[in-house]
Short mmCIF file of C-alpha atoms in Angstrom, two decimals:
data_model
loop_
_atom_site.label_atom_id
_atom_site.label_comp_id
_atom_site.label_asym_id
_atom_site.label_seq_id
_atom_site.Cartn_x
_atom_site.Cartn_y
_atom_site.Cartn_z
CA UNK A 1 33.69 55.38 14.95
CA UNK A 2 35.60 58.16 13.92
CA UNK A 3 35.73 59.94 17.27
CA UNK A 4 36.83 56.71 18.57
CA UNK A 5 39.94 56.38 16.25
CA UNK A 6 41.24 59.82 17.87
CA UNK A 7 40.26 58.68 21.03
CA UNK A 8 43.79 56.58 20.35
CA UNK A 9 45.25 59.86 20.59
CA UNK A 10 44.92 60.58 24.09
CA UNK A 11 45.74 58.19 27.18
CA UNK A 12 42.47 59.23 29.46
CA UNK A 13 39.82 56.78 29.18
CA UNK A 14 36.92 58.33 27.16
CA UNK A 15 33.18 58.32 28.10
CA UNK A 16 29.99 59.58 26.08
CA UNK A 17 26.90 61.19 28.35
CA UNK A 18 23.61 61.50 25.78
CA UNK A 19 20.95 63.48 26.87
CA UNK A 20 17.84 61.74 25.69
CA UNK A 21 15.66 64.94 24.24
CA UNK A 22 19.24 65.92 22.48
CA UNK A 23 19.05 69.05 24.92
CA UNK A 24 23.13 70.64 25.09
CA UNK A 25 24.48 70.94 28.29
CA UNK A 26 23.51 74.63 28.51
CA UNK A 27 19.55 73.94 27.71
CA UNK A 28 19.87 71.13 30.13
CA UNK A 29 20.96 73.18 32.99
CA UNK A 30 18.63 75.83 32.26
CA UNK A 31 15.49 73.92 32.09
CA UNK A 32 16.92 71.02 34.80
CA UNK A 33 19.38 72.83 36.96
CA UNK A 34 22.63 71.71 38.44
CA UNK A 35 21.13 67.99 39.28
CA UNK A 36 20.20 67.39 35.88
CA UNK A 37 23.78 67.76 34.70
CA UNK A 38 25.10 65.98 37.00
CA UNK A 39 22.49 63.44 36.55
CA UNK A 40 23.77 63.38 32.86
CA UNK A 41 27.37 62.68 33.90
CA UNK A 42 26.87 59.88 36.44
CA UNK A 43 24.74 57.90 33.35
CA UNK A 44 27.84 58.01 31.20
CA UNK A 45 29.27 54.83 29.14
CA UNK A 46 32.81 54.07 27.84
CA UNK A 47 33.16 55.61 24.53
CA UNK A 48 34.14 51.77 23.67
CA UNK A 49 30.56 50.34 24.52
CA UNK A 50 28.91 53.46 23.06
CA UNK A 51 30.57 52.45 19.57
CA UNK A 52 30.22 49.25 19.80
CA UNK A 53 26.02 49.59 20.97
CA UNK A 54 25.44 51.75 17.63
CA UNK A 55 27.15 48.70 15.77
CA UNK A 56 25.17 46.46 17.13
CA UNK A 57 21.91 47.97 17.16
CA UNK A 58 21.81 48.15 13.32
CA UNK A 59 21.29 44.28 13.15
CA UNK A 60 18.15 41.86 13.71
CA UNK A 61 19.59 40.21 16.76
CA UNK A 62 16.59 37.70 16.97
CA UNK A 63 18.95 36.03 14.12
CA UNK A 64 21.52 34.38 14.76
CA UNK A 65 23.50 35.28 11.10
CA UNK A 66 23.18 38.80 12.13
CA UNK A 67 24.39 38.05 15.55
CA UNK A 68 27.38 36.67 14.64
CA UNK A 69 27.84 39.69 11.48
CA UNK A 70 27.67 42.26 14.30
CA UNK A 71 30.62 40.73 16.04
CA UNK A 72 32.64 40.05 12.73
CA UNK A 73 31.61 44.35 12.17
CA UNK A 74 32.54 45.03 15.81
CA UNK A 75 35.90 42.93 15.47
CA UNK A 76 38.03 46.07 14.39
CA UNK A 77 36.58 47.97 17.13
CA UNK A 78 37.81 45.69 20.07
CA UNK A 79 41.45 44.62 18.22
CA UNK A 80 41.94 48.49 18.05
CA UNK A 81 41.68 48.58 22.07
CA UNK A 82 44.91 50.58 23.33
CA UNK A 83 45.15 48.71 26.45
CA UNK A 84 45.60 45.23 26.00
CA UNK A 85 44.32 44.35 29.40
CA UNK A 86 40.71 45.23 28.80
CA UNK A 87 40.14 43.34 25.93
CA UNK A 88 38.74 40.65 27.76
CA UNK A 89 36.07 43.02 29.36
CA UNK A 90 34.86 44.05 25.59
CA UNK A 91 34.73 40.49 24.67
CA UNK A 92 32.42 39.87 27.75
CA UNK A 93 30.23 42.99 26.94
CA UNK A 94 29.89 42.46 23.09
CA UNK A 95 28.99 38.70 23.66
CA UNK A 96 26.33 40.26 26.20
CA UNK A 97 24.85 42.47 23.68
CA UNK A 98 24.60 40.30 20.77
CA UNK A 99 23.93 37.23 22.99
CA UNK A 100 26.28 34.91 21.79
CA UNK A 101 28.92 32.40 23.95
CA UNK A 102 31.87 34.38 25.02
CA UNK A 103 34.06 31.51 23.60
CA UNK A 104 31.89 32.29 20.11
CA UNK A 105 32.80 35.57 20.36
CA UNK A 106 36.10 35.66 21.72
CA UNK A 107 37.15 33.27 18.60
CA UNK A 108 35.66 35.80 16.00
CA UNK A 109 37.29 38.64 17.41
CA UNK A 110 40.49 36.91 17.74
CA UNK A 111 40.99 35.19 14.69
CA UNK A 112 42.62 36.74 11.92
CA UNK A 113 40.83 35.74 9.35
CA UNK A 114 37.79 37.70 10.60
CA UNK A 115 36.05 39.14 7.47
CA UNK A 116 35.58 43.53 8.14
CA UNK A 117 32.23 45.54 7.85
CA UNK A 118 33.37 46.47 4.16
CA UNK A 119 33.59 42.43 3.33
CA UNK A 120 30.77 40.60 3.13
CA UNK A 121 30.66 37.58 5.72
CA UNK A 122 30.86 33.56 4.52
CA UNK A 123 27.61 31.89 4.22
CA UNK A 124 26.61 30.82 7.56
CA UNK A 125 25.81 26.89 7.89
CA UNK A 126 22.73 25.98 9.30
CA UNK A 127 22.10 26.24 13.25
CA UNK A 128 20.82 23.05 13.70
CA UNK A 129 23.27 20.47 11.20
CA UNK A 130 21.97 17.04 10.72
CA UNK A 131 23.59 14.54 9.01
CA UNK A 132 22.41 13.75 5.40
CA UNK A 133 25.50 12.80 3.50
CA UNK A 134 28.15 10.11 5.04
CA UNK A 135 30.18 11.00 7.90
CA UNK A 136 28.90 14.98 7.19
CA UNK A 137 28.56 16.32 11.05
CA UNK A 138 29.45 13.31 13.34
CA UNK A 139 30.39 14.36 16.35
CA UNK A 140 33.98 13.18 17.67
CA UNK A 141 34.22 10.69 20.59
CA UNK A 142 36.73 12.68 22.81
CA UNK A 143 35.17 16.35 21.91
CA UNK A 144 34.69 17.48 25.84
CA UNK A 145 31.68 20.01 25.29
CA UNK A 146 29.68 17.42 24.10
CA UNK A 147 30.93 14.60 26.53
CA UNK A 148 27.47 15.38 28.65
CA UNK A 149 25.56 14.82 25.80
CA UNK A 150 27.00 11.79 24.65
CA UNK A 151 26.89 10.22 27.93
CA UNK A 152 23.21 10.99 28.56
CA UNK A 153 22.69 8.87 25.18
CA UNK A 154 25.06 6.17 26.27
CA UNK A 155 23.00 6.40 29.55
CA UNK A 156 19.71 5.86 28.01
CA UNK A 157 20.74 3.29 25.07
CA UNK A 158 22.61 1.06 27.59
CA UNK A 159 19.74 1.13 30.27
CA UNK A 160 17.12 2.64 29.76
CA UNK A 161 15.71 1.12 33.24
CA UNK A 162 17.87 3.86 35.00
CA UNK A 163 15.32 6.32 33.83
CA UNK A 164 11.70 5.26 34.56
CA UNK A 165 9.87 7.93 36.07
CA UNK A 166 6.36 9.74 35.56
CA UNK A 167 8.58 11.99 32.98
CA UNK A 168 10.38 10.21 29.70
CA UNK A 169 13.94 10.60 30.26
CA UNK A 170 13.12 12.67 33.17
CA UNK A 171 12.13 15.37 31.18
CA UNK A 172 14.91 15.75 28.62
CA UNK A 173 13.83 17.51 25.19
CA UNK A 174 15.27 17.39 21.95
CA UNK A 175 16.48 20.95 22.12
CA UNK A 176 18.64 19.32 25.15
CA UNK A 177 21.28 18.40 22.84
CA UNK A 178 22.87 21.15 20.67
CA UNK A 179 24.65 18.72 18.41
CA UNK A 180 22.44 17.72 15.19
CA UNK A 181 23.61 14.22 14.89
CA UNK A 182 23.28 13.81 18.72
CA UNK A 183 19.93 15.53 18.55
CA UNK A 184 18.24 13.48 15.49
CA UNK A 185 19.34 10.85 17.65
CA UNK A 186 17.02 11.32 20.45
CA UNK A 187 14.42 12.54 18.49
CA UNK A 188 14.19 8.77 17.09
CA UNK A 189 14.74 7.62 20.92
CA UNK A 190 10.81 9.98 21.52
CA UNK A 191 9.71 8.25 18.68
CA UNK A 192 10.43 4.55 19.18
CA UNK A 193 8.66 2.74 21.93
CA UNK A 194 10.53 1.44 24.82
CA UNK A 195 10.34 -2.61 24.43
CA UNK A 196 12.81 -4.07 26.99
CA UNK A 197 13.27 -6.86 25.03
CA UNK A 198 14.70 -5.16 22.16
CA UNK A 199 16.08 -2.04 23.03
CA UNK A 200 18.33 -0.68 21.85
CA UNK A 201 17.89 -2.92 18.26
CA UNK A 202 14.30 -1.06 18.07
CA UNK A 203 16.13 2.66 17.92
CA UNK A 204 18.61 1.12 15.56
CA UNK A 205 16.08 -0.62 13.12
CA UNK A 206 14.10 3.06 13.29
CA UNK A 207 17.40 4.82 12.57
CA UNK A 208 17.50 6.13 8.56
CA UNK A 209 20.93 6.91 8.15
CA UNK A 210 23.87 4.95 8.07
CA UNK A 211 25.98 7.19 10.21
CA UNK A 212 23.55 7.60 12.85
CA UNK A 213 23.63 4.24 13.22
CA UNK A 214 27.10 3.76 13.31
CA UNK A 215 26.64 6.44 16.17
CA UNK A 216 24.17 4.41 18.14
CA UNK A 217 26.56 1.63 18.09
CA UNK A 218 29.24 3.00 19.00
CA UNK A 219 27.42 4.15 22.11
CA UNK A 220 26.01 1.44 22.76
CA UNK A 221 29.47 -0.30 23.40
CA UNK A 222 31.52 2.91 24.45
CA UNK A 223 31.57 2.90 28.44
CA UNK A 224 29.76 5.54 30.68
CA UNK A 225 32.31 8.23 32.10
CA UNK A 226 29.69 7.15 35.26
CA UNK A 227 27.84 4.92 37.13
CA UNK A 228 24.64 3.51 35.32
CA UNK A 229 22.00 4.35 38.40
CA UNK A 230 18.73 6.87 38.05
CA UNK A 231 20.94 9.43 40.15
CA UNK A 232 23.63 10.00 37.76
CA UNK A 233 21.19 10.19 35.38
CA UNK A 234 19.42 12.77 36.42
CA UNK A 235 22.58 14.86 36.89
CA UNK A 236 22.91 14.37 33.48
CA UNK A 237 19.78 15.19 32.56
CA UNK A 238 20.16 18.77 34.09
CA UNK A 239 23.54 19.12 33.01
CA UNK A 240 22.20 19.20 29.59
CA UNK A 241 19.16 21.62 30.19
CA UNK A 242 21.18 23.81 32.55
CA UNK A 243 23.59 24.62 29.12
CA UNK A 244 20.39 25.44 27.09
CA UNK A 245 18.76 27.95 29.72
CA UNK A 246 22.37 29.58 30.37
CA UNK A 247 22.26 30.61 26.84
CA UNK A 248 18.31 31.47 26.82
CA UNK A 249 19.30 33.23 29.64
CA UNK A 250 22.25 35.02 27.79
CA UNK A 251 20.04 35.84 24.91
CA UNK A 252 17.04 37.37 27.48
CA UNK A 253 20.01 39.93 29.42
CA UNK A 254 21.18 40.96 25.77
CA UNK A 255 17.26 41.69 25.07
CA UNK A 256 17.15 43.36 28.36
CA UNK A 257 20.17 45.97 27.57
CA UNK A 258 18.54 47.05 24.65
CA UNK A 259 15.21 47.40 26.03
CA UNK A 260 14.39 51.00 27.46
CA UNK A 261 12.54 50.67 30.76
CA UNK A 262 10.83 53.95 30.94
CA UNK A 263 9.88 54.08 27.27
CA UNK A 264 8.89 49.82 27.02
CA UNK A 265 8.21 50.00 30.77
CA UNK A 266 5.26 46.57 30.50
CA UNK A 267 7.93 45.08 28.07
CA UNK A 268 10.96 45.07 30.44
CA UNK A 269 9.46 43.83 33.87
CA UNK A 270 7.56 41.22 31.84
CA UNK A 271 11.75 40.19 30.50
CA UNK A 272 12.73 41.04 34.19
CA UNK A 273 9.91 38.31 35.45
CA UNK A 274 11.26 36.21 33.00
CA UNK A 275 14.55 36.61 33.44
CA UNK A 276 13.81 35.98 37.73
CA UNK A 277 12.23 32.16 36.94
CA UNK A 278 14.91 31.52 34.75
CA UNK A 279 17.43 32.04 37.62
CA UNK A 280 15.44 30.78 39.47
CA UNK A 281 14.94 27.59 37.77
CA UNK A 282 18.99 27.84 36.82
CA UNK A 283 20.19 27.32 40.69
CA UNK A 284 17.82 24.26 40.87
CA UNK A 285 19.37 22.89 37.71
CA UNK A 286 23.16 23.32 39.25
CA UNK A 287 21.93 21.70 42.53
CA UNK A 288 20.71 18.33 40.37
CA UNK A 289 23.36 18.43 38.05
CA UNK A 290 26.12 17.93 41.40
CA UNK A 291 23.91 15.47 42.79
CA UNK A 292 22.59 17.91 45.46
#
């Protein structure tokens, strides 16, 4: 950090070559020749991303708390970026290492209320908020990144018909839904049986808290922003689980950077595999979310 702070001083971009046995250049050459230094020069990183990697390694990134403290640490870093017009590339890679939503990340490192590495961070709430107390974590009607998941529920409250296949719900899972009142919602939907005769009173009756059933109402009345046919909901359907693997995706590639292939050579190609059927299974989700 402190070489990067004089790195302000100077109006050449700044890069960082590390030789992995800590060998100086001279050693290097002896025992490697010419190749092996130039070898070291073409592996070089921005002095930026070299920072900003040290920050980020010192946390448990399989939490999400410490996710989100290593941006809030890393926040200085990227707001003391001399040219502006870069920023948004060190948003991009710092979201990428940590694994978070670049709109997550771009909000922390924007906002100035953004706590330092010398103040401790706010208690996090939890990742997965239910409701438990009235009107705590009710989602609002008009809130657009979660109009897919509200009108997959409309979907399967209003007609549940539209979605008989060999798969309930074709397939949809709780994690689906990344909102905790939409997603204790359909976890009483698994739970209830599927009488024709009264559905939706049957997920209403099974329905504990007040709010949520306030919810359910409301949905059952609201109108679809589409057509109430199996097609569109199966676009839904993969709408919603094309959001989920994006971000398991997101999470694997920030795994990946940190991984050394030579050194954890069985661990990385067994992430690469993974990382391949993910894809994979991503460009099938985009098709059936557009209908295709």
């Amino acid at each position: 950090l402190k070489v990067f702070k004089q790195d302000s001083l100077f109006r050449a971009s700044t890069w960082v070559a590390i030789e992995p046995n800590g060998l100086d250049p001279c050693d290097l050459r002896l025992s490697g020749g010419d190749q092996a230094i130039r070898d070291l020069i073409a592996a070089r990183i921005p002095l930026y991303r070299f920072v900003m990697s040290n920050i980020v390694s010192r946390y448990d990134l399989d939490h999400a708390d410490a996710r989100l403290a290593a941006v809030r640490e890393a926040a200085p870093l990227v707001r003391s970026i001399r040219d502006r017009s870069q920023v948004e590339t060190y948003i991009i890679d710092l979201a990428f290492l940590v694994g978070l939503d670049q709109a997550l990340v771009r909000r922390e490192l924007l906002s100035p209320r953004t706590p330092t590495s010398s103040s401790p961070p706010p208690p996090e709430p939890p990742d997965e908020p239910e409701p438990t107390l009235p009107g705590a974590n009710l989602p609002a009607a008009g809130d657009r990144r979660l109009l897919a998941e509200r009108d997959t529920l409309k979907l399967i409250l209003q007609a549940p018909a539209i979605f008989e296949d060999d798969e309930p719900w074709f397939g949809l899972a709780e994690t689906d839904f990344t909102h905790g009142a939409y997603r204790a919602l359909y976890r009483t939907i698994q739970s209830t049986a599927t009488d024709q005769t009264r559905w939706p009173a049957s997920i209403i009756d099974n329905l504990t808290h007040a709010d949520l059933k306030d919810l359910a109402l409301q949905l059952c009345v609201e109108p679809p922003l589409t057509e109430l046919n199996p097609r569109h909901a199966r676009e839904y359907v993969a709408k919603l689980k094309l959001v989920r693997l994006e971000a398991e995706l997101t999470a694997l590639k920030a795994t990946m950077s940190r991984t050394n292939p030579l050194t954890n050579e069985a661990t990385y190609q067994a992430m690469f595999q993974q990382m391949v059927n993910l894809e994979v299974e991503r460009k099938a989700l985009i098709r059936a979310s557009t209908g295709d």
